[in-house]
Every structure is written in structure tokens, then in C-alpha cells.
PDB file of C-alpha atoms in Angstrom:
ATOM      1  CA  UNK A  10       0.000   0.000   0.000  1.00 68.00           C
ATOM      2  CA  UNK A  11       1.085   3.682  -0.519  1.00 67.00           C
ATOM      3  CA  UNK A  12       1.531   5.586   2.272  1.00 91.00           C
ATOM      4  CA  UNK A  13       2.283   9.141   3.151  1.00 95.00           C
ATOM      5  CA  UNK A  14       3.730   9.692   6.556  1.00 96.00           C
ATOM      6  CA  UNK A  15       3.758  13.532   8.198  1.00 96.00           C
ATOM      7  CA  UNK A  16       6.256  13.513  11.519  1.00 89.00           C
ATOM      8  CA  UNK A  17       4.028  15.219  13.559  1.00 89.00           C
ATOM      9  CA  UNK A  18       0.466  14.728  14.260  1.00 92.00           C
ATOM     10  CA  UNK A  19      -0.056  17.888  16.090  1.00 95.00           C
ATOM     11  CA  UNK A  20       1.815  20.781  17.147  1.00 96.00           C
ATOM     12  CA  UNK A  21       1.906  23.651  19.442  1.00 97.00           C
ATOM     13  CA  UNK A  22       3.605  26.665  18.370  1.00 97.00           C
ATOM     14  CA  UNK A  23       4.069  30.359  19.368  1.00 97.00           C
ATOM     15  CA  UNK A  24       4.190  33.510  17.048  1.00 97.00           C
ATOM     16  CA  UNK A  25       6.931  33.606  15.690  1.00 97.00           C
ATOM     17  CA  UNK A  26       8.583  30.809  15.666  1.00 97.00           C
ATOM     18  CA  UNK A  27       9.974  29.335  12.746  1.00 97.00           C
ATOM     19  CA  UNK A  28       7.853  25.777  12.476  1.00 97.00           C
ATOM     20  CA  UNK A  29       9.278  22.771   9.854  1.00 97.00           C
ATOM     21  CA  UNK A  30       6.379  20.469   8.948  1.00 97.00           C
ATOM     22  CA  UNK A  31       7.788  17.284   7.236  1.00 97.00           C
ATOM     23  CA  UNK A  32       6.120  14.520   4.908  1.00 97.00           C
ATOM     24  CA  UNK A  33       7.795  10.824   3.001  1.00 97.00           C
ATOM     25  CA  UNK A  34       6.169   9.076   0.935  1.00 96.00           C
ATOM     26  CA  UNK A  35       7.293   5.431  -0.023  1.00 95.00           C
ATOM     27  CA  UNK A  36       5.865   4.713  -3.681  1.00 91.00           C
ATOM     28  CA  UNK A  37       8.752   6.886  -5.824  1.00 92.00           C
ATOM     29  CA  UNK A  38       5.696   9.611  -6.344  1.00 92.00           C
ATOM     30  CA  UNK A  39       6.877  12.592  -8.846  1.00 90.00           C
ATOM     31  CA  UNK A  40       4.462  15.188  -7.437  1.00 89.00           C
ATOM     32  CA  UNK A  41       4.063  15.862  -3.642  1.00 93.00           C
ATOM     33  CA  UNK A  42       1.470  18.362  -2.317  1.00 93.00           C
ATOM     34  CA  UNK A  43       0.796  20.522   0.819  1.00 96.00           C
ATOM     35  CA  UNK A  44      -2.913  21.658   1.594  1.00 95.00           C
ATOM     36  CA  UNK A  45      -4.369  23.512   4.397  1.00 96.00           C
ATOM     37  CA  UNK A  46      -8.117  22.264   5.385  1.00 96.00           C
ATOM     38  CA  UNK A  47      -9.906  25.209   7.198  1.00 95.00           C
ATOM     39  CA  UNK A  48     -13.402  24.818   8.200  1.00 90.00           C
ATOM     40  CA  UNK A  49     -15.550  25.977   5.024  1.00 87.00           C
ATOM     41  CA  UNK A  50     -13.012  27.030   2.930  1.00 90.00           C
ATOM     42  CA  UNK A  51     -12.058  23.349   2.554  1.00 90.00           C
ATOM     43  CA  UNK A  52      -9.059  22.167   1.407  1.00 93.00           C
ATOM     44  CA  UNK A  53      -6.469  24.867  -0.341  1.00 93.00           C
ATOM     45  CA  UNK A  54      -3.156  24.204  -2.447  1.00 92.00           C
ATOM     46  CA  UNK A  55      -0.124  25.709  -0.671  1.00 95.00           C
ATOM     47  CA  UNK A  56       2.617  24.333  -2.905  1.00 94.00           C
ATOM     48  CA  UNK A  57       3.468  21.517  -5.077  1.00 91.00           C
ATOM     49  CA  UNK A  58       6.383  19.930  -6.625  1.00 92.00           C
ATOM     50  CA  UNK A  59       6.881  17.429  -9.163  1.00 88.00           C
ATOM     51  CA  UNK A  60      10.511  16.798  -9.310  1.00 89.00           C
ATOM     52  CA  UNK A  61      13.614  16.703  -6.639  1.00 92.00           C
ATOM     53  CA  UNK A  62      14.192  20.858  -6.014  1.00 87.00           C
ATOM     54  CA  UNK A  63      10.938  21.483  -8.199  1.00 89.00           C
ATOM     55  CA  UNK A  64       8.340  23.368  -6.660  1.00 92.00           C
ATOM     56  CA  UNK A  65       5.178  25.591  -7.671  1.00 91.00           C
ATOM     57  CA  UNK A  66       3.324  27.824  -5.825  1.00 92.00           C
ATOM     58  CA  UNK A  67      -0.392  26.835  -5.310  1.00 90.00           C
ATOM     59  CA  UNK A  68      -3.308  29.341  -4.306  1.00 89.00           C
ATOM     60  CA  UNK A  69      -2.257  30.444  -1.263  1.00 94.00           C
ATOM     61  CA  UNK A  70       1.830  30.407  -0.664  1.00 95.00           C
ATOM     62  CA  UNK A  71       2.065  33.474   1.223  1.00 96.00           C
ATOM     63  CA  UNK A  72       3.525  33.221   4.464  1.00 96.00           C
ATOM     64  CA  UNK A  73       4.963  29.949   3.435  1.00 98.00           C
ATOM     65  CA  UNK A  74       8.197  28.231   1.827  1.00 97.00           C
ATOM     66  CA  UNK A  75       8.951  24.411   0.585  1.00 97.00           C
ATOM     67  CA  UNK A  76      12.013  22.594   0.239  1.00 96.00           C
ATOM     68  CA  UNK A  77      12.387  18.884  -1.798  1.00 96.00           C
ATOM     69  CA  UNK A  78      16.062  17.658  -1.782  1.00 94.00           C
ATOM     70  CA  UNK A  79      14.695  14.156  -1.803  1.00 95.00           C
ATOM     71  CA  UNK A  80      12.053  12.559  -4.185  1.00 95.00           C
ATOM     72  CA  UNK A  81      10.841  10.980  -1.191  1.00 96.00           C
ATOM     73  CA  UNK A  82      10.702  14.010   1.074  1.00 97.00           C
ATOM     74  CA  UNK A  83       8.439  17.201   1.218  1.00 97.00           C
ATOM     75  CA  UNK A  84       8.921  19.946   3.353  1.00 97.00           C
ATOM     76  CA  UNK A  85       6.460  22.869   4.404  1.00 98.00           C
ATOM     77  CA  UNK A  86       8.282  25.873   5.906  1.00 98.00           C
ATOM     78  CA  UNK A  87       6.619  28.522   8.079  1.00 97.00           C
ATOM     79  CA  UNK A  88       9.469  31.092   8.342  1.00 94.00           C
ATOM     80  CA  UNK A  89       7.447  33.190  10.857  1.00 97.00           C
ATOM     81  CA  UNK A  90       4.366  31.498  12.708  1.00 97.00           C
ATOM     82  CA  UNK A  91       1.244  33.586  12.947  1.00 97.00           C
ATOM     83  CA  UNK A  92      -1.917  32.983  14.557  1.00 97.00           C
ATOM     84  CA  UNK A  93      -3.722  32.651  11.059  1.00 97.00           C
ATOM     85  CA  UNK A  94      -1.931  30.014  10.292  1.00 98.00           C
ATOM     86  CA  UNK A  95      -3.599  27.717  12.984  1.00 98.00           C
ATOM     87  CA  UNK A  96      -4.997  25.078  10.995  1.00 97.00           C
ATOM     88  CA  UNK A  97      -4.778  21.100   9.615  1.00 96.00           C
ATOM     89  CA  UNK A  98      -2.067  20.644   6.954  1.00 97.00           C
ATOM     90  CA  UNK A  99      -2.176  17.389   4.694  1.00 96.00           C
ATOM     91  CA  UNK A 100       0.517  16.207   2.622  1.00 96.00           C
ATOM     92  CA  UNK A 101      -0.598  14.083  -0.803  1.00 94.00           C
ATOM     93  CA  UNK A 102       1.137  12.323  -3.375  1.00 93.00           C
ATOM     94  CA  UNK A 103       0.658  10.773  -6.775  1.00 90.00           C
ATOM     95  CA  UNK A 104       2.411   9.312 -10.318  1.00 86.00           C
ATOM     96  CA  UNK A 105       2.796  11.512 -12.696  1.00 77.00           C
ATOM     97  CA  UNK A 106       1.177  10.139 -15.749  1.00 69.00           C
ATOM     98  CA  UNK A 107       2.388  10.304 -19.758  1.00 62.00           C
ATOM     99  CA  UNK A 108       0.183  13.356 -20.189  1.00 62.00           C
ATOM    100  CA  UNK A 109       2.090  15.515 -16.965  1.00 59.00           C
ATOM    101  CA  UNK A 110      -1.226  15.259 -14.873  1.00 61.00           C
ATOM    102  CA  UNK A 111      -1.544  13.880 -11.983  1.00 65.00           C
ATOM    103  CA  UNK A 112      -2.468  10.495 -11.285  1.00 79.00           C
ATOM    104  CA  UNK A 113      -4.765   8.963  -8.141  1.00 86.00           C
ATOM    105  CA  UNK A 114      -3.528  11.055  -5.132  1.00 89.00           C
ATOM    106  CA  UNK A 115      -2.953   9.526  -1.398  1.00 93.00           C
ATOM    107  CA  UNK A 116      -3.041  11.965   1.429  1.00 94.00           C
ATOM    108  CA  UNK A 117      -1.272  11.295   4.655  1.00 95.00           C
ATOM    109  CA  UNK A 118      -2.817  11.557   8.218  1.00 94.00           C
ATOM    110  CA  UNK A 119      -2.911  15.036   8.681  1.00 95.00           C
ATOM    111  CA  UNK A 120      -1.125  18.066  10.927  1.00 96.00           C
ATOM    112  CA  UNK A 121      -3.143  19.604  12.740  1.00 96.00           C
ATOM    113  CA  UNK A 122      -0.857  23.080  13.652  1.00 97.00           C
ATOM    114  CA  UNK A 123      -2.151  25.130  16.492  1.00 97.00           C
ATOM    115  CA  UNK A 124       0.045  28.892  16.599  1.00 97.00           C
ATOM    116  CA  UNK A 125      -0.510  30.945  20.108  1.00 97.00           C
TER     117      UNK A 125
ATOM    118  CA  UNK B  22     -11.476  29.265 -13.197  1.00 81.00           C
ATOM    119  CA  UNK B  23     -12.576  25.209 -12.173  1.00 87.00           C
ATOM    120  CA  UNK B  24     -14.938  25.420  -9.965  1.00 90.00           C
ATOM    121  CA  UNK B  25     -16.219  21.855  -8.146  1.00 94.00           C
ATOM    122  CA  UNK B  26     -19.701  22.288  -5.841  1.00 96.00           C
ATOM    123  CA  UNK B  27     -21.088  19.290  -3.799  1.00 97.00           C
ATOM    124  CA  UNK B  28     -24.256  19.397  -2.627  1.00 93.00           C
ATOM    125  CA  UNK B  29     -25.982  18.646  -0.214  1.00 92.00           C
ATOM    126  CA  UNK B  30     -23.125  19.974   2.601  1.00 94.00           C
ATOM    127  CA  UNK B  31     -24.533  17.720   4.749  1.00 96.00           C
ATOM    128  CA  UNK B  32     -26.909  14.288   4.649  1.00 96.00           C
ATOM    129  CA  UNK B  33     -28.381  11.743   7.238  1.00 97.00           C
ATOM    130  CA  UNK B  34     -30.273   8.838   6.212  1.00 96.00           C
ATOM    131  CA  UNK B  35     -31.273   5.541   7.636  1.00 97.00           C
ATOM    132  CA  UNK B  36     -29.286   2.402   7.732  1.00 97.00           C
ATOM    133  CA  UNK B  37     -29.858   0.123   4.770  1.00 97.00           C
ATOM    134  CA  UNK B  38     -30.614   3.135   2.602  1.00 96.00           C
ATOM    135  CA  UNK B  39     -29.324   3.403  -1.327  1.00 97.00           C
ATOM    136  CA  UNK B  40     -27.997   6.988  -1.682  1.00 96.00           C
ATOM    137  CA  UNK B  41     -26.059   9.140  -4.312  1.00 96.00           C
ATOM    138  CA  UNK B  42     -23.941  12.099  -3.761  1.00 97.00           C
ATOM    139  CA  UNK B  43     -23.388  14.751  -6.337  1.00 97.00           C
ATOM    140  CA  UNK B  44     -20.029  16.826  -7.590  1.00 97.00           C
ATOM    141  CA  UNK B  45     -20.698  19.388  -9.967  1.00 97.00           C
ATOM    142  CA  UNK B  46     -17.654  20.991 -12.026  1.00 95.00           C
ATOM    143  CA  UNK B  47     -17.400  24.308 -14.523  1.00 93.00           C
ATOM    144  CA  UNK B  48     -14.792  23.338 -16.720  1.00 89.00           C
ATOM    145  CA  UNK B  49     -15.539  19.747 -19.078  1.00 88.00           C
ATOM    146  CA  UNK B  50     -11.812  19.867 -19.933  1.00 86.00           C
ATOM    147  CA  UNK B  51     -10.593  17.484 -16.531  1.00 88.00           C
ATOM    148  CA  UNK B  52      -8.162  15.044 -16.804  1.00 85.00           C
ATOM    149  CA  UNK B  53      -9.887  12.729 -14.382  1.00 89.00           C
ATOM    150  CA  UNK B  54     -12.217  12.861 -11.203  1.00 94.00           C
ATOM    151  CA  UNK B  55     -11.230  11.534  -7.916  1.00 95.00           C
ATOM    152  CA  UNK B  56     -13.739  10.353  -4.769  1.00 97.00           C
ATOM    153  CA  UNK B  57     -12.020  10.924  -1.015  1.00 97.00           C
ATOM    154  CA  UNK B  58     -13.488  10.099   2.247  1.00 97.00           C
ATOM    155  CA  UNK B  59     -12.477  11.883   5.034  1.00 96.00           C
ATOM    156  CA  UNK B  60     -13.186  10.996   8.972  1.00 95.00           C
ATOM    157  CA  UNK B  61     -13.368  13.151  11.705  1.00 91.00           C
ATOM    158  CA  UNK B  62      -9.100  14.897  12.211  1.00 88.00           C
ATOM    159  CA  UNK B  63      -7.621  12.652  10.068  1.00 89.00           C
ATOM    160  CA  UNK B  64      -6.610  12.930   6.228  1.00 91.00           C
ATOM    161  CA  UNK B  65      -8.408  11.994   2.731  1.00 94.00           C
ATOM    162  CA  UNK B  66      -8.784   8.202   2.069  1.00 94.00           C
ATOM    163  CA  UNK B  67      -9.061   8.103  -2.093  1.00 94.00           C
ATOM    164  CA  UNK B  68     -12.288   6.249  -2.982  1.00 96.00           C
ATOM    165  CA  UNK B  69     -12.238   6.126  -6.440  1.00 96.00           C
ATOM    166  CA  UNK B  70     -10.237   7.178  -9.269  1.00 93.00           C
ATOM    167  CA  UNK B  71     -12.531   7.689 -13.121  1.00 93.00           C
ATOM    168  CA  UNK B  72     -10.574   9.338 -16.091  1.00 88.00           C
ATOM    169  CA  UNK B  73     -11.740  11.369 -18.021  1.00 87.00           C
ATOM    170  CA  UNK B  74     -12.060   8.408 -20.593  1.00 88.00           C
ATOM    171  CA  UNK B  75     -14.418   6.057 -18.380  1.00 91.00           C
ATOM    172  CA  UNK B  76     -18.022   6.574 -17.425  1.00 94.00           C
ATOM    173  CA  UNK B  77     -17.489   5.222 -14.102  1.00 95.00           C
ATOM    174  CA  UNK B  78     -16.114   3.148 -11.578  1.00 95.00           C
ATOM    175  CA  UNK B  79     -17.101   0.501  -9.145  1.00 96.00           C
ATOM    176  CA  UNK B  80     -15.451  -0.597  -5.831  1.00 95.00           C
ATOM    177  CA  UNK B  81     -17.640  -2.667  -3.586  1.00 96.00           C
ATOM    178  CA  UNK B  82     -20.644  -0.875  -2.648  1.00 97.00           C
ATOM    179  CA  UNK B  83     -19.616   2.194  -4.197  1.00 97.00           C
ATOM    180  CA  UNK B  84     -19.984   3.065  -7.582  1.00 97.00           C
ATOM    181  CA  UNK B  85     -19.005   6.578  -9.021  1.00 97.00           C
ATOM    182  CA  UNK B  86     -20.207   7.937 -12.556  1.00 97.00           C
ATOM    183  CA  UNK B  87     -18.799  10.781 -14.880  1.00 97.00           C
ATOM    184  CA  UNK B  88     -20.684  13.051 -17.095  1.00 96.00           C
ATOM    185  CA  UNK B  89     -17.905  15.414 -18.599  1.00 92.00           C
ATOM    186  CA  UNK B  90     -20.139  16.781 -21.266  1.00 92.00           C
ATOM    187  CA  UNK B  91     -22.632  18.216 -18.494  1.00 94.00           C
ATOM    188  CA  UNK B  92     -20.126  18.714 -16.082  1.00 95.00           C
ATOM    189  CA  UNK B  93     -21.376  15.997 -13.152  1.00 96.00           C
ATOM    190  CA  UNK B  94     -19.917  12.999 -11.143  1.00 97.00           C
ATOM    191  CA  UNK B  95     -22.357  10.865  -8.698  1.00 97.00           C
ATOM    192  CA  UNK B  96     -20.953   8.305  -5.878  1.00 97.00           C
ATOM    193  CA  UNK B  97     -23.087   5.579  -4.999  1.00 97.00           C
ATOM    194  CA  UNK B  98     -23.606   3.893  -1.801  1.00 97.00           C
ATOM    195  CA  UNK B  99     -25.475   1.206  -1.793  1.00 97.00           C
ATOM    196  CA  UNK B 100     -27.159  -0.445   1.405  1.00 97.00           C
ATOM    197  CA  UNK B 101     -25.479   2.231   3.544  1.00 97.00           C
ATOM    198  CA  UNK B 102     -24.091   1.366   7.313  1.00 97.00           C
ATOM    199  CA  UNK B 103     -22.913   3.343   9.951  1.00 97.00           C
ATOM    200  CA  UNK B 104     -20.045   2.983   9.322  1.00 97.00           C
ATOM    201  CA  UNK B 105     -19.838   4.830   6.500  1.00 97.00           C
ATOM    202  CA  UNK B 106     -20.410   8.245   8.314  1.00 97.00           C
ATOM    203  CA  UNK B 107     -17.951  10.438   7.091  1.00 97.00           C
ATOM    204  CA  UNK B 108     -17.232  13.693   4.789  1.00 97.00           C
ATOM    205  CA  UNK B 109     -17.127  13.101   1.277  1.00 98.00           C
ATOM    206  CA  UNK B 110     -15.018  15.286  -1.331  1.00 97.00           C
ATOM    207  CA  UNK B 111     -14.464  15.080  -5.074  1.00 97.00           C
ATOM    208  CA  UNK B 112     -12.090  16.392  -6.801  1.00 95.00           C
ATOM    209  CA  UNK B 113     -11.180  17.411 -10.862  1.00 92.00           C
ATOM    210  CA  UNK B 114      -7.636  17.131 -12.430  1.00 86.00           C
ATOM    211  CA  UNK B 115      -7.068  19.497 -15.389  1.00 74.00           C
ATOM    212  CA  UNK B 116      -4.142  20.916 -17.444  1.00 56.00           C
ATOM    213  CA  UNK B 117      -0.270  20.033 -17.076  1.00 50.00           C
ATOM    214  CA  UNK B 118       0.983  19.245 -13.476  1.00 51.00           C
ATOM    215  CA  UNK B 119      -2.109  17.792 -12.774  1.00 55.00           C
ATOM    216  CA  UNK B 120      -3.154  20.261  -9.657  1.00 72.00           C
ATOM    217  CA  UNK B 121      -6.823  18.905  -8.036  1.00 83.00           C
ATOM    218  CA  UNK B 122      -9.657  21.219  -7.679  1.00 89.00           C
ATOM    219  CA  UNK B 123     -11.265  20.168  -4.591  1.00 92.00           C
ATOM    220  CA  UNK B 124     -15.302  20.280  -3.542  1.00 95.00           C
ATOM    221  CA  UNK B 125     -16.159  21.117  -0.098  1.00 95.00           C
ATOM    222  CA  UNK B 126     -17.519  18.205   0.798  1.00 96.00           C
ATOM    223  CA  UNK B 127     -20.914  16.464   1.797  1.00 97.00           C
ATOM    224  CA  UNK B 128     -21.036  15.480   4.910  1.00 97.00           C
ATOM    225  CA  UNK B 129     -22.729  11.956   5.705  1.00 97.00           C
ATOM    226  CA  UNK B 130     -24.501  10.532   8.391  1.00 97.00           C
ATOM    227  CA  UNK B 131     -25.562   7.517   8.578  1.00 97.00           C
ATOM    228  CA  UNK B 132     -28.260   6.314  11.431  1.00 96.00           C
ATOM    229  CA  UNK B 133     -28.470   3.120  12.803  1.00 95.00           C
TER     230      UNK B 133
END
């Protein structure tokens, strides 16, 4: 089975701080993803990459920064915690397909970020 | 712009009961259309997978159908439990890098 592992399950963090949220997958997936999920506004892109040191900025990448050294690795960055950016974070993956789109996409568990 | 709408936002029914959920989307020009479940915290479980090729897709008791042409996707649950109480999303792939345009989700209750 794929899976898509995020370190932390939930954190605690203070304005301000500078807050690393990490995510590995396992099935050699070209494109990695990083959504926030905020009660009705549902789920928003952040930023995606689909290669090693490839990344694209999604709808909302303000405030935010990525880093993918690894094929297997995907990093979200908050530089500077605020208070806004209390919310759950969810890291997908999928194959890249012929036609550059993205094939079926597996989320992992979840972050849910709480920033006092 | 895509634009995907699910509604209802929320649904309760009886156990035992056949029901269908709808995804609407703008744009016809999707690469495929993916069905997640999500539970209470935790992240998206993918359902089902239809490109844009296929009419639908079966898995169990679920069974999801595309309509590009009118712009429309239906999951099916048939004989529902309780344990299939959960939020439901879809979600449309279109152009190059393949980025998903997610619904909002109906969320489904199931009574015993």
C-alpha cells in the first residue's frame, strides 16, 4: 500500500517561531502536495512539486516556503508562525502520468498546527 | 477558473438506505475525477479514481459515474451502514501538473 507519513500529528507553536512540517512518501511519487483544510473554505493548495528541487506555488503560498532535496521528502516551511496560520495541513502524493497530470492522489494523516 | 460544488453539505439517512452524492464541475476539460473520504481529524482516504475516458467506476458498494459533457460525477452507496459516516469530497484534475480542484464536501450521516 502507498503511504504518506507527516512527523508530527499535532503541534503547538508560538508567534513567531519558525515551524518545519515534514512529509515521506514510499511509492517513488513525482508530485508531492501541501494543503491547508480550514473549516468551510475546505481544502487549499499551498505548494506543489513534481521533481527533486521542483516546486510551484499553489493558491495560497504566502507566508509559506517548501524545500524537496529528496524525491521521497516534502517539506512545508513557516518562516514566521502567525496565529492565522492555525490550521490542519495534509501532505498528498501521486504518479505523474504520460500526459504531466496527476495520477490517483494519497493523502497522509494530517497536521493539525495550532500557533498561540 | 474550475470550480467543483457538492451538494448537499450535509446528509443523514437511515441504515440500509441506497444513496447518491453529487459533484458538480465548470470546466468539461478534466483530466480525471477523484472520490475521497475523510473521517473526523484525520486525512483523505481516495475512494475512487474515473478518467476522463471512463463513465465510471465501481469498488464494492460504491460506484461513481462521470458526465464530462454536463459537467457531473455521482458516488453511490449502496445499502449504507454506519459505518460509512464520514465527509465526502471530489475532486477534478485538469491541465499540465495535474493540480486537483477540490469540492467542499458532503457530509454523511448515517443512522443506525
Amino acid at each position: 500500500d502507498v503511504k504518506v507519513t507527516q512527523s508530527s500529528r499535532y503541534l503547538v507553536k508560538r508567534t513567531g517561531e519558525k515551524v518545519f512540517l515534514e512529509c515521506v512518501q514510499d511509492m517513488d511519487h513525482e508530485n508531492m502536495f501541501w494543503y491547508r483544510q480550514d473549516p468551510g473554505l475546505g481544502l487549499r493548495l499551498i505548494y506543489f512539486s513534481y521533481d527533486v528541487k521542483m516546486k510551484e506555488k499553489g493558491d495560497i503560498p504566502e507566508g509559506y516556503s517548501v524545500s524537496r532535496e529528496k524525491k521521497e521528502r516534502f517539506s512545508l516551511i513557516l518562516e514566521s508562525a502567525s496565529t492565522n496560520q492555525t490550521s490542519m495541513y495534509l501532505c498528498a502524493s501521486s504518479q505523474i502520468t504520460r500526459d504531466r497530470a496527476a495520477g490517483e492522489l494519497f493523502f497522509g494523516e494530517g497536521s493539525r498546527l495550532t500557533v498561540l | 477558473k474550475q470550480e467543483v460544488t457538492q451538494i448537499p453539505a450535509a446528509l443523514s439517512v437511515p441504515e440500509g438506505e441506497n444513496l447518491v452524492l453529487n459533484c458538480s464541475f465548470t470546466d468539461s476539460a478534466i483530466y480525471n475525477l477523484q472520490w475521497f473520504r475523510q473521517d473526523p481529524g484525520k486525512g483523505l482516504t481516495s475512494l475512487l479514481l474515473i478518467q476522463s475516458s471512463q463513465r465510471e467506476q465501481t469498488s464494492g458498494r460504491l460506484n461513481a459515474s462521470l458526465d464530462k459533457s454536463s459537467g457531473r460525477s455521482t458516488l453511490y452507496i449502496a445499502a449504507s451502514q454506519p459505518g460509512d459516516s464520514a465527509t465526502y469530497l471530489c475532486a477534478v484534475t485538469g491541465g499540465s501538473q495535474g493540480n486537483l480542484i477540490f469540492g467542499k464536501g458532503t457530509k454523511l450521516s448515517v443512522k443506525p
